[in-house]
Coordinates of C-alpha atoms (C1' of nucleotides) in Angstrom, one line a residue:
Chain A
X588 CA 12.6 27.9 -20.9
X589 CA 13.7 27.9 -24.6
X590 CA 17.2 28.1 -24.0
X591 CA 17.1 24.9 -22.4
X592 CA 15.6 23.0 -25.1
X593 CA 16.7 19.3 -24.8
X594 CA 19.5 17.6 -27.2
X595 CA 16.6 15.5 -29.4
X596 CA 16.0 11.7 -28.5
X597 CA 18.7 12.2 -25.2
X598 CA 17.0 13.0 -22.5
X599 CA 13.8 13.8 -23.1
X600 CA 12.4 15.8 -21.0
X601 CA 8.7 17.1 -22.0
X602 CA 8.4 20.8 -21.0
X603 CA 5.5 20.8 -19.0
X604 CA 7.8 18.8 -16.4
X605 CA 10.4 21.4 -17.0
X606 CA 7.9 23.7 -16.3
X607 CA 6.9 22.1 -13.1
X608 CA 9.9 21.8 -11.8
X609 CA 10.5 25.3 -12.2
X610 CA 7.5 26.3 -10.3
X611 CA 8.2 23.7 -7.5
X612 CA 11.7 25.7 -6.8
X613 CA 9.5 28.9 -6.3
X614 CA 7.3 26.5 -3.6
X615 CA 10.6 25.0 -2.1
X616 CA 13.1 28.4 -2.0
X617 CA 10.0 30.1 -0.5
X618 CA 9.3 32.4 -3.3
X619 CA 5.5 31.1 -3.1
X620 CA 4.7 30.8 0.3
X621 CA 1.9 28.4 1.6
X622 CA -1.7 30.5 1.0
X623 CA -0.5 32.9 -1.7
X624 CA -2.2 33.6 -5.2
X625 CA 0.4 32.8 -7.7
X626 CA 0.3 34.7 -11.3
X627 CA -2.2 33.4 -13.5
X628 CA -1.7 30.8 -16.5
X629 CA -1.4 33.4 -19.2
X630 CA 1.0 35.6 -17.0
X631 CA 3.2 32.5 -16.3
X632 CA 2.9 31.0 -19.6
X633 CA 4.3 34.7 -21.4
X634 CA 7.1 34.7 -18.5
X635 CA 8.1 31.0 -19.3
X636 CA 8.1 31.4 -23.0
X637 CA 5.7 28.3 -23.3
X638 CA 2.3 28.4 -24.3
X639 CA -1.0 28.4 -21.6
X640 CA -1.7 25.1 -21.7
X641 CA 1.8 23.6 -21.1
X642 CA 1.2 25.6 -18.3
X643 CA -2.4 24.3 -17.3
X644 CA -0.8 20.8 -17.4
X645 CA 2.0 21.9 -15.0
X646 CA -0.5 23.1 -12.6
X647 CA -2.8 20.2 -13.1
X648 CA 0.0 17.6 -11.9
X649 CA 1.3 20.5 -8.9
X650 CA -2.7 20.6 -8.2
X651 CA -2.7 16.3 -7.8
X652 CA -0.1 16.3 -5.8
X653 CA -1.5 18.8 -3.4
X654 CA 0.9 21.3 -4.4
X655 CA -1.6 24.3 -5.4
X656 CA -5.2 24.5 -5.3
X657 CA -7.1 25.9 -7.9
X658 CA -10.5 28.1 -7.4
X659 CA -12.4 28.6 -11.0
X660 CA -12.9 32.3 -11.2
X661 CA -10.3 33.2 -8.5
X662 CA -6.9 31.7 -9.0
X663 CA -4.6 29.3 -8.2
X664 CA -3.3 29.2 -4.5
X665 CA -0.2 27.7 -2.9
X666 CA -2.0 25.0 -0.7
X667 CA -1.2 25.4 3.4
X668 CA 0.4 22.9 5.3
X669 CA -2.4 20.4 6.7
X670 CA -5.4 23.2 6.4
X671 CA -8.8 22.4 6.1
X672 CA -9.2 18.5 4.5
X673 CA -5.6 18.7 3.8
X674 CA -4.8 19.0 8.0
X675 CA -6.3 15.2 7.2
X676 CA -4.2 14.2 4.6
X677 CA -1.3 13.3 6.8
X678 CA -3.9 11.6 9.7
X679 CA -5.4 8.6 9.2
X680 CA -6.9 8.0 12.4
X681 CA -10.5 8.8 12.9
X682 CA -13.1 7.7 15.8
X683 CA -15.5 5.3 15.5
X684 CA -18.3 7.8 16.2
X685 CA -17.2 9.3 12.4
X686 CA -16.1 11.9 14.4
X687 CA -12.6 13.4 12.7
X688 CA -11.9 16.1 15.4
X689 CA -7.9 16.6 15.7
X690 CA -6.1 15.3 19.5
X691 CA -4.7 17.6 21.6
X692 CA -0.8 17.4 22.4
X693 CA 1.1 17.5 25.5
X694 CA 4.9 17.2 25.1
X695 CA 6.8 14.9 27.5
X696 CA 10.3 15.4 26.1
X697 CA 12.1 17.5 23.8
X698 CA 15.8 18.2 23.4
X699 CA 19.0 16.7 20.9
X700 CA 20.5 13.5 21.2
X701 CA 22.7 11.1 19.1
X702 CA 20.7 9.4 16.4
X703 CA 20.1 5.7 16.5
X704 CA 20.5 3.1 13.9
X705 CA 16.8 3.3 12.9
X706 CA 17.1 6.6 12.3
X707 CA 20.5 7.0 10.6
X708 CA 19.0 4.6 8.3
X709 CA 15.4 6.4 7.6
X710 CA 16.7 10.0 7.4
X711 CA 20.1 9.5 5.6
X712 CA 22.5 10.5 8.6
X713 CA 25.7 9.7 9.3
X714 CA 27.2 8.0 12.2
X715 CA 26.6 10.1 15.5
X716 CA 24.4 12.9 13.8
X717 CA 22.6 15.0 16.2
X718 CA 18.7 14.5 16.0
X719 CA 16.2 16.6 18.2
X720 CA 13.5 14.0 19.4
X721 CA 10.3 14.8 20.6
X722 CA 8.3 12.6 22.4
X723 CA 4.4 13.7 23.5
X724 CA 0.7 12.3 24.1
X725 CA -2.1 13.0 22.3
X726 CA -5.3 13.1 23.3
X727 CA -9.1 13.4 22.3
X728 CA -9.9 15.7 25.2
X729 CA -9.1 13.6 28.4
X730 CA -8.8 10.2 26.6
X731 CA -5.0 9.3 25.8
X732 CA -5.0 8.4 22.5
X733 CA -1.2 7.4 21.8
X734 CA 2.3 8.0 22.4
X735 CA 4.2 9.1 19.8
X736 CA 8.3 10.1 19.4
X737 CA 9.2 12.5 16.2
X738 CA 12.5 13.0 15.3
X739 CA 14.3 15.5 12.9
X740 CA 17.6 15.9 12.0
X741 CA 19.3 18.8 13.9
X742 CA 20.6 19.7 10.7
X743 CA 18.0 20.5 8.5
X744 CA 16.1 22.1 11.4
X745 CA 18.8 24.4 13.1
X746 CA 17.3 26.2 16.4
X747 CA 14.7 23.5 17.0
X748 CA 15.7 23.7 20.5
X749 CA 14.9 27.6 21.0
X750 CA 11.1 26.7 20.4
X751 CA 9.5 28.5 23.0
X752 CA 6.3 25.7 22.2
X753 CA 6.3 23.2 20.7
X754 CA 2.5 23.3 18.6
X755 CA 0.2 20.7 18.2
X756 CA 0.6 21.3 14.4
X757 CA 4.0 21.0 13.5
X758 CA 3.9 20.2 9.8
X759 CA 3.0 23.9 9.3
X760 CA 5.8 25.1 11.9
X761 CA 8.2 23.0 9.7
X762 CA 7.0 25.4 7.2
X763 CA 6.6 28.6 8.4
X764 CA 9.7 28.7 10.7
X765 CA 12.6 26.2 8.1
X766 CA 10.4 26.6 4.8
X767 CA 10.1 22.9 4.8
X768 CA 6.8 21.3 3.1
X769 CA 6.1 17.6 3.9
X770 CA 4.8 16.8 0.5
X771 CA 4.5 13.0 1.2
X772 CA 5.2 10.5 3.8
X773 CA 5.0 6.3 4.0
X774 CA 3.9 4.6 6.8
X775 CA 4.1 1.0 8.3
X776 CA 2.0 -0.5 10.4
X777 CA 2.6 -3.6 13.0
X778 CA 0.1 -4.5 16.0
X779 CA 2.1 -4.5 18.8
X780 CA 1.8 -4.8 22.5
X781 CA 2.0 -2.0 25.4
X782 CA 5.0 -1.8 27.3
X783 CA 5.4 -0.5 30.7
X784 CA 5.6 3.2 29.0
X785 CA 3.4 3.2 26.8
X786 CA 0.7 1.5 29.4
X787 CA 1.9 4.3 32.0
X788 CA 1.1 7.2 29.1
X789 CA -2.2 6.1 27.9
X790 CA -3.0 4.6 31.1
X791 CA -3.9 0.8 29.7
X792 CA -2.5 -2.8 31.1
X793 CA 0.5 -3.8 29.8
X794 CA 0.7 -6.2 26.7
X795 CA -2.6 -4.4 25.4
X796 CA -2.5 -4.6 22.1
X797 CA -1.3 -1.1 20.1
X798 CA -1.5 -0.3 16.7
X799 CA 2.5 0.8 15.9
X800 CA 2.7 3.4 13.4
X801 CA 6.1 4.1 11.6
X802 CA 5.6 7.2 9.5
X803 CA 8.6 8.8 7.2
X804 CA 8.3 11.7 5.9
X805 CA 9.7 13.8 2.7
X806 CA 9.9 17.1 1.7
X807 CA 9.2 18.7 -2.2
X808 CA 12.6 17.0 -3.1
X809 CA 11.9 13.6 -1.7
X810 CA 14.5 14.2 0.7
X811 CA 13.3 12.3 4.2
X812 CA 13.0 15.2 7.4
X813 CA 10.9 13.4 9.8
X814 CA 10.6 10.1 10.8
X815 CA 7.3 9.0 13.5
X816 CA 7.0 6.4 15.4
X817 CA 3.3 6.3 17.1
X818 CA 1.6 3.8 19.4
X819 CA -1.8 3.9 19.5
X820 CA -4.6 2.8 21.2
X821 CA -7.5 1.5 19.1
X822 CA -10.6 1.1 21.4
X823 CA -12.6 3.8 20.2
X824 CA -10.5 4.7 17.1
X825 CA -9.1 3.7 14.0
X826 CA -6.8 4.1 11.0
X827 CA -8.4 4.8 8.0
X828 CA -7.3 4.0 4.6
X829 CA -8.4 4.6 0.8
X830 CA -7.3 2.2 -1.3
X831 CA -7.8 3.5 -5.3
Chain B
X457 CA -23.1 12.2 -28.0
X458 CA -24.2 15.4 -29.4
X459 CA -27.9 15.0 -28.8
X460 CA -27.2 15.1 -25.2
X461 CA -26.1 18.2 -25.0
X462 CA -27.0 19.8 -21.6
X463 CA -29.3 22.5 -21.1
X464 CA -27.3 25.7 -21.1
X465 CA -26.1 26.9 -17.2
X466 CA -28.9 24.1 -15.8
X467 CA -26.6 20.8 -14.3
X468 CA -24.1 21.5 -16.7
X469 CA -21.6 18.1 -17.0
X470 CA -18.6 18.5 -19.0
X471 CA -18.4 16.6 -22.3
X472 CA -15.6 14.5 -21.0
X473 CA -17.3 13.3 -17.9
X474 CA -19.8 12.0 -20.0
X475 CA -17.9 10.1 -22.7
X476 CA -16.1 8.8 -19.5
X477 CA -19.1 7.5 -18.4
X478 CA -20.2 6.4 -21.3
X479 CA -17.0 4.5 -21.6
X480 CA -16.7 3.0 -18.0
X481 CA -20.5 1.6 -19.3
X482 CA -18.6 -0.2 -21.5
X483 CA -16.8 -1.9 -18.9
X484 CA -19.7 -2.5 -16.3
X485 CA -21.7 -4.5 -18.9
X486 CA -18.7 -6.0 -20.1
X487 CA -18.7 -5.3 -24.1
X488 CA -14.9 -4.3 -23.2
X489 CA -13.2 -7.3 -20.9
X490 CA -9.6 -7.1 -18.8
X491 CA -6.7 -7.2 -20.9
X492 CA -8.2 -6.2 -23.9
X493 CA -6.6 -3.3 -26.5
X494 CA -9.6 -0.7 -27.2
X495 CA -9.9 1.3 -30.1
X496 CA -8.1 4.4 -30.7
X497 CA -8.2 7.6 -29.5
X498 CA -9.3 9.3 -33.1
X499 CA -11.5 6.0 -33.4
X500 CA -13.0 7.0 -30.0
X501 CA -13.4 10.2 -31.2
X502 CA -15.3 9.4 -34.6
X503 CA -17.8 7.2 -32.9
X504 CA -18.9 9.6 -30.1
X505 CA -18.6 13.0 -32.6
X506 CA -16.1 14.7 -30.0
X507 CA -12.6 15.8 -30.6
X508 CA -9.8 13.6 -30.0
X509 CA -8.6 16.0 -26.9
X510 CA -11.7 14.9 -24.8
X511 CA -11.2 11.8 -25.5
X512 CA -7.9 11.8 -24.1
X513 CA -9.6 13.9 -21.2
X514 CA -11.8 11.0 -20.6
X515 CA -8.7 8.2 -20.9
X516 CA -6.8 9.8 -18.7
X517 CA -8.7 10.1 -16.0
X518 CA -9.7 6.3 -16.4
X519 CA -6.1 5.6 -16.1
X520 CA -5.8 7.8 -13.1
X521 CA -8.1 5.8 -11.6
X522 CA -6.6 2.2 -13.1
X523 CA -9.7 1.2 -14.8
X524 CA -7.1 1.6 -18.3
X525 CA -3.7 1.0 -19.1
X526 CA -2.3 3.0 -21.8
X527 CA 1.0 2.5 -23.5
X528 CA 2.8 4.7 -26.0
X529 CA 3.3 3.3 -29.5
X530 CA 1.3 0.2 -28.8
X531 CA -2.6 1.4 -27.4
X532 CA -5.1 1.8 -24.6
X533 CA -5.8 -1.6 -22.5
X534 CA -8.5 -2.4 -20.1
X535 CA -6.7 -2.8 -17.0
X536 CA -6.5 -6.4 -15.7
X537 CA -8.0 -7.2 -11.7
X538 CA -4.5 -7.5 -10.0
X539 CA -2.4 -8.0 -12.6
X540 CA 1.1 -6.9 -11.9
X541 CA 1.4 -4.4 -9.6
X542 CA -2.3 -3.8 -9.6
X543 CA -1.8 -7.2 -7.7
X544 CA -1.1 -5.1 -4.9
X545 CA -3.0 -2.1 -5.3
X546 CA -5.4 -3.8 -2.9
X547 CA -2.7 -6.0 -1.4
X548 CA -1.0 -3.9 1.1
X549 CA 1.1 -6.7 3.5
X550 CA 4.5 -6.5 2.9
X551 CA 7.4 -8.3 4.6
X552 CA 9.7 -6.5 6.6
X553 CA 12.5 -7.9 4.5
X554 CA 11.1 -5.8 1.4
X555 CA 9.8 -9.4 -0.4
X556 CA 6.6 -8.3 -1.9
X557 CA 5.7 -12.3 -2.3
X558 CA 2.2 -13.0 -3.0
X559 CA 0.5 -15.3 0.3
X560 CA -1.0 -18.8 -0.5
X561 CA -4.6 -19.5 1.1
X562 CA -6.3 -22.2 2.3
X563 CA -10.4 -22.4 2.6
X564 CA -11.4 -22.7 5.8
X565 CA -15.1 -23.1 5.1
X566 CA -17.3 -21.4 2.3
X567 CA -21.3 -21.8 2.4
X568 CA -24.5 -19.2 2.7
X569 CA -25.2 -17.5 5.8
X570 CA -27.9 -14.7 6.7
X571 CA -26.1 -11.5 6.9
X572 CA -25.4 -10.1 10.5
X573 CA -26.1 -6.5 11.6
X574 CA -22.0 -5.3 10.8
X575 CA -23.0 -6.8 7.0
X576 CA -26.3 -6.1 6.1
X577 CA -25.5 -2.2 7.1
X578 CA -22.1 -2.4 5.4
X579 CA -23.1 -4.6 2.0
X580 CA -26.6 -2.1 2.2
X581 CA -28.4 -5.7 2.8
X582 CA -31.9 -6.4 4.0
X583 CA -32.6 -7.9 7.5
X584 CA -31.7 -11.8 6.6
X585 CA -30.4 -11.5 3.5
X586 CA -28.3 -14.7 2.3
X587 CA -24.7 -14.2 1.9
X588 CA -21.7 -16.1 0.8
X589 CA -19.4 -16.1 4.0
X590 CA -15.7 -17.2 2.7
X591 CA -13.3 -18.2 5.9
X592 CA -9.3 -18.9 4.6
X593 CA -6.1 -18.6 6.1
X594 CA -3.3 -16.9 4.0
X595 CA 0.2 -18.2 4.4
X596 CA 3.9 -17.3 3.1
X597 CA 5.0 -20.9 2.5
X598 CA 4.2 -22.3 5.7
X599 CA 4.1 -19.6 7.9
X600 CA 0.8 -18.4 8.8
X601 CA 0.1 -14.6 8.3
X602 CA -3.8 -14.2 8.5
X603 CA -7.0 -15.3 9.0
X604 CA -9.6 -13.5 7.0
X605 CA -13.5 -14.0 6.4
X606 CA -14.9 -12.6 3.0
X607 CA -18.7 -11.6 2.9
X608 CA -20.6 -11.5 -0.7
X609 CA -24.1 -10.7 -1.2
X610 CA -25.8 -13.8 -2.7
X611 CA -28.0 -11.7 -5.1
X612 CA -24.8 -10.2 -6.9
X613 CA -22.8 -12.9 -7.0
X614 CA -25.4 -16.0 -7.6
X615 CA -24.2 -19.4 -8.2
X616 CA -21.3 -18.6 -6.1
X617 CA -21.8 -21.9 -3.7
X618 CA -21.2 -24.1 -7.1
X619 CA -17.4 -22.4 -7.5
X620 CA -15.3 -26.0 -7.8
X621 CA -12.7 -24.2 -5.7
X622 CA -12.7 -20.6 -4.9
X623 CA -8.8 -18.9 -5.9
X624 CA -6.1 -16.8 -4.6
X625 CA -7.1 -14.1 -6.3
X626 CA -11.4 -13.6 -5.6
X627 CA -11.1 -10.2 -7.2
X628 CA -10.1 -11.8 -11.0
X629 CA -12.5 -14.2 -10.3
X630 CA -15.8 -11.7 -10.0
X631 CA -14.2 -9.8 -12.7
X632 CA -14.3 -12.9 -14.9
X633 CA -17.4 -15.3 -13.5
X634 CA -19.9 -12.0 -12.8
X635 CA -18.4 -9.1 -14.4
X636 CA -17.6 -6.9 -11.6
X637 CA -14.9 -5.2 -11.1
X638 CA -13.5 -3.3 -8.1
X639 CA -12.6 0.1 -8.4
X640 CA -11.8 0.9 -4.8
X641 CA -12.0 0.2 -1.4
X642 CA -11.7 1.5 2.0
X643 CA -10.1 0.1 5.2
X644 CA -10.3 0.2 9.0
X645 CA -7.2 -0.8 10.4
X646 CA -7.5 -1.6 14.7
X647 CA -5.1 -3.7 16.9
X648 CA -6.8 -5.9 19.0
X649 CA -5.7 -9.5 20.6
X650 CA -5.9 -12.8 19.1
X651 CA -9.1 -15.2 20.4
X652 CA -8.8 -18.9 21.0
X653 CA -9.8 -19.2 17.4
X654 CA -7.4 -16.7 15.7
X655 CA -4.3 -18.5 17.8
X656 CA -5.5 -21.7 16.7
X657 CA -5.7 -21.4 12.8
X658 CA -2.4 -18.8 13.5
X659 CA -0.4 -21.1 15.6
X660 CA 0.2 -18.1 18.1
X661 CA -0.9 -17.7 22.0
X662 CA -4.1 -16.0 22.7
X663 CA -3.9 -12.5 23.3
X664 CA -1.1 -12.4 21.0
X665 CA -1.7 -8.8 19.2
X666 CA -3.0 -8.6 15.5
X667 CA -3.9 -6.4 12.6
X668 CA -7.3 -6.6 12.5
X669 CA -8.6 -5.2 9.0
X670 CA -12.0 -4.9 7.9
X671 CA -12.4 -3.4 4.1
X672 CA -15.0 -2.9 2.1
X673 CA -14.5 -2.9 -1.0
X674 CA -16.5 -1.3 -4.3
X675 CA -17.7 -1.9 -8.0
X676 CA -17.0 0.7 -10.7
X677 CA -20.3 1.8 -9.7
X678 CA -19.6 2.4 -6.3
X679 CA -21.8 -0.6 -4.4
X680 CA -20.3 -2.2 -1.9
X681 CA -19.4 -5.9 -3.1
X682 CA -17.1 -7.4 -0.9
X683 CA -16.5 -7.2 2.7
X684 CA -13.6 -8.9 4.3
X685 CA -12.1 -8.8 7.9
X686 CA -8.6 -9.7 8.2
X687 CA -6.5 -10.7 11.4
X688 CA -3.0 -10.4 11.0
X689 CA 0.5 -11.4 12.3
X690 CA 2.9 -8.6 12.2
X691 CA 6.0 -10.1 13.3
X692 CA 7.8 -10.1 9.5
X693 CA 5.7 -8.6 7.7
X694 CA 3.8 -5.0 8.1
X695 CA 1.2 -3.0 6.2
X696 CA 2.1 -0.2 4.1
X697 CA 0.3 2.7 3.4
X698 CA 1.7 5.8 1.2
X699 CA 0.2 9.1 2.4
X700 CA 0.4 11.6 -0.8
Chain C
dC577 C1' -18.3 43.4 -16.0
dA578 C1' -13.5 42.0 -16.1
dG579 C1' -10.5 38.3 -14.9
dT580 C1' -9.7 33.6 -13.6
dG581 C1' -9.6 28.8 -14.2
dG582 C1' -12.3 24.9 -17.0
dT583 C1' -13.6 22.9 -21.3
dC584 C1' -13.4 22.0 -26.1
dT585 C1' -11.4 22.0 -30.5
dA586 C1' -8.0 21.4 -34.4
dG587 C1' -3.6 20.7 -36.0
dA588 C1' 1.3 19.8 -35.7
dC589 C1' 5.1 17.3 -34.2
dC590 C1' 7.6 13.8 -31.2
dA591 C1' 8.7 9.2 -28.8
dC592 C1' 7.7 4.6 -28.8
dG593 C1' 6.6 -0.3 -30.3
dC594 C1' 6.2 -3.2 -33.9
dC595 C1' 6.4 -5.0 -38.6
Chain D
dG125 C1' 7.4 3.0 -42.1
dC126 C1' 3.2 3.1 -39.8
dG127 C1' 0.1 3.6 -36.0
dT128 C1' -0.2 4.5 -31.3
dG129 C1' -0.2 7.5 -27.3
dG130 C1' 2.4 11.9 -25.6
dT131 C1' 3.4 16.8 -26.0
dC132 C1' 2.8 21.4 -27.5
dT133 C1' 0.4 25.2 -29.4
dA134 C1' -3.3 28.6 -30.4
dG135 C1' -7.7 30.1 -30.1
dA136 C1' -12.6 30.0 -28.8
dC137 C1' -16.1 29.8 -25.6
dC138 C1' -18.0 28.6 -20.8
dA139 C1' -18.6 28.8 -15.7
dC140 C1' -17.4 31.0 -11.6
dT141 C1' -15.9 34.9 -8.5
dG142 C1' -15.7 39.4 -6.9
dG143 C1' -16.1 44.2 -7.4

DNA sequence: CAGTGGTCTAGACCACGCC
DNA sequence: GCGTGGTCTAGACCACTGG
C-alpha cells in the first residue's frame, strides 16, 4: 500500500478506501470465496503496511454493504449469496400472514435469443447481443404467485445453456458457477394489468391488476448482469419496503 | 457521562450508544431544531467527559441514519425533514422520464374521525380513539398521480384541526408545529383496481390498476405517527426502490 | 486460555470552507 | 490562518467464542 501513496491535494484518495478496494478484488477475482474466514485485522493490516484500524474501517464499510460479516470472538466471514436474512435482502415480497417462507420455481423456458431494446439499454449490450432468458413461475406451494422472465448476458455468463437445472436460487449459482456476486440491484415498480399470459400462468382473469416489478441488478463493480422483469399477483402478498 | 458507567459484564451498553442517545434526546425534546449547526466534536467531547473518537462514533452513526448532516471544514447540522434529497428519502414516485419533480396536492377533506380497526392496531390506538383523517390528491401539474388518506393520532398531534391550511410537505410541518420527527418508515406496496371513488378523483376508469401504498411511518423514538395509504397511477411515473 | 472483533483513548496530520 | 470534520496511527482494555 505505501508505494502507492497519492500525489498530495490530486486525487485524494484516503487509504482505508484504498484498502477496500483491495480487499473487494480478493471478493470479485474469487480469492475469498462466499463463507470463508478471511485473515484477521492485525494479519491484514501487517500484510498491507497500514495500521489495524485503517483496516477495521475497511471492514466496517465491506461489512455495511453486506460484503463480510463479522462474528466478535470468531472472525470475519465473506458473506453467502442470499443465506440466512441475507436470501431476503434481494426479496421484498412477503405474505400477509407475516409469513416470509421462499416460493418454489418451475421454469417454463430457457434458452439464448437476440436481446431487445430494453435490455440492450439496462445491461450495456450492443446491437444483436446474445442474452439467455429464462422465464418461470413461482409459487407458495400450489398458489401461483407471479411470472417472472430473467435475462443475462450470454457473455458474462458463458455455458448458461449446459445447466442441467436451473435452481430456485440463482443468485448463489451466479456465484458459485461465474464467480459473480449481485452486490446491489434497483427496482421499479408499476401496477399493471394481466394479460392473456400472465392470467394463463397464475391462473387469474385477465386485466387483474399485477404489481410489475423491473429489477436490475449489479455485480461488486457496478457493472449490470441481470435484469428481472416480475408480475405478480398481490392477493395474499405484498412488497415490502424499509424506508430509512 | 461518567457516573453512568455500567455495571461491569451486567447489560453492558457501549459508551457511544449512550452519548448517541443522549444526543438524539436532544433532538426529541427539541433543545437542537432542523437546520441548526451543533457544537463541535471536541466541544461534544468536553461536555459529556468522553474522548473526541466516541463522539465521532456517536455522529456518525446519527448521520448514517440522517438524523445529522456533517460537512467538512464547516460543522455538524441537524438534518432538515425533506430538505433536498432528504425530500425524497420518503418520497419514492419517480417519473419514467427520470424528472424527480416534486407533486402539488390538493385537500380533499381533513377533520377528526374514531380510528378504525387497520388504525387503531397500526397507530397502537385504543378502541375509538379520535384521529385526524387527511384525504388529498397529489398532482404533477395537472395530471393526477394519487389519491392518498393520512391518519394522525389526535393525542400526538393536538390542535391539528386549527392548521389554516395543512402543506405539501406534513412531515416539516410536525417537525416544526409538534416537534416530531420521522426517522423511518415502512411500506406495503399491493396492486389492486381502482373504485368508483379512486377513478373519480383520478380521472381514470374503474378497475383501472393502481399502486396501492400503505406506510407507516415512525418518530425518532420508534412510535408510529403517521399512517398514510396511497393509490397510485403508474402510467409515467413508477416507484423506485434500491435494494443494497 | 488464547485469539478474535469491539470499544475507547490520545495525538498527529490532512482536506475543506470561510474569513 | 483558523476551525471544522476526515483520516491515520498506536496502544490499551473489554466481550465473545471455542478449544
Amino acid at each position: 500500500m505505501t508505494e502507492t501513496l497519492q500525489a498530495k491535494a490530486l486525487t485524494f484518495r484516503p487509504l482505508y478506501l484504498q484498502v477496500k478496494e483491495s480487499l473487494v478484488r480478493r471478493l470479485i477475482n474469487g480469492s475469498w470465496q462466499p463463507g470463508q474466514l478471511i485473515p484477521s485485522e492485525m494479519e491484514l493490516a501487517r500484510e498491507l503496511g497500514v495500521s489495524q484500524g485503517t483496516v477495521r474501517k475497511a471492514l466496517d464499510t465491506m461489512t455495511a454493504e453486506n460484503l463480510l460479516i463479522r462474528r466478535q470472538g470468531r472472525g470475519t466471514f465473506v458473506a453467502e449469496p442470499e443465506e440466512g436474512r441475507l436470501l431476503f435482502q434481494f426479496f421484498r415480497l412477503v405474505q400477509d400472514n407475516g409469513g416470509r417462507s421462499f416460493p418454489s420455481s418451475r421454469i417454463l423456458r430457457s434458452g439464448p435469443e437476440k436481446a431487445n431494446r430494453q435490455e440492450m439499454e439496462t445491461l450495456g449490450l450492443v446491437r444483436d447481443a446474445t442474452v439467455w432468458r429464462i422465464e418461470r413461475i413461482r409459487m407458495f406451494g400450489k398458489e401461483p404467485l407471479l411470472v417472472e422472465t430473467i435475462t443475462l448476458p450470454a457473455a458474462r455468463f458463458p455455458g448458461f445453456d449446459t445447466i442441467e437445472e436451473i435452481p430456485n436460487n440463482v443468485y448463489r449459482l451466479y456465484s458459485q458457477r461465474w464467480g459473480i456476486t449481485i452486490g446491489a440491484a434497483s427496482e421499479k415498480l408499476k401496477a399493471t394489468g394481466a394479460d392473456l399470459r400472465d392470467a394463463r400462468h397464475l391462473g387469474c382473469r385477465p386485466g387483474m391488476p399485477l404489481l410489475h416489478i423491473s429489477r436490475v441488478a449489479f455485480d461488486l463493480e457496478q457493472n449490470p448482469v441481470e435484469l428481472r422483469v416480475s408480475r405478480c399477483l398481490t392477493e395474499k402478498t405484498h412488497y415490502r419496503s424499509e424506508l430509512r
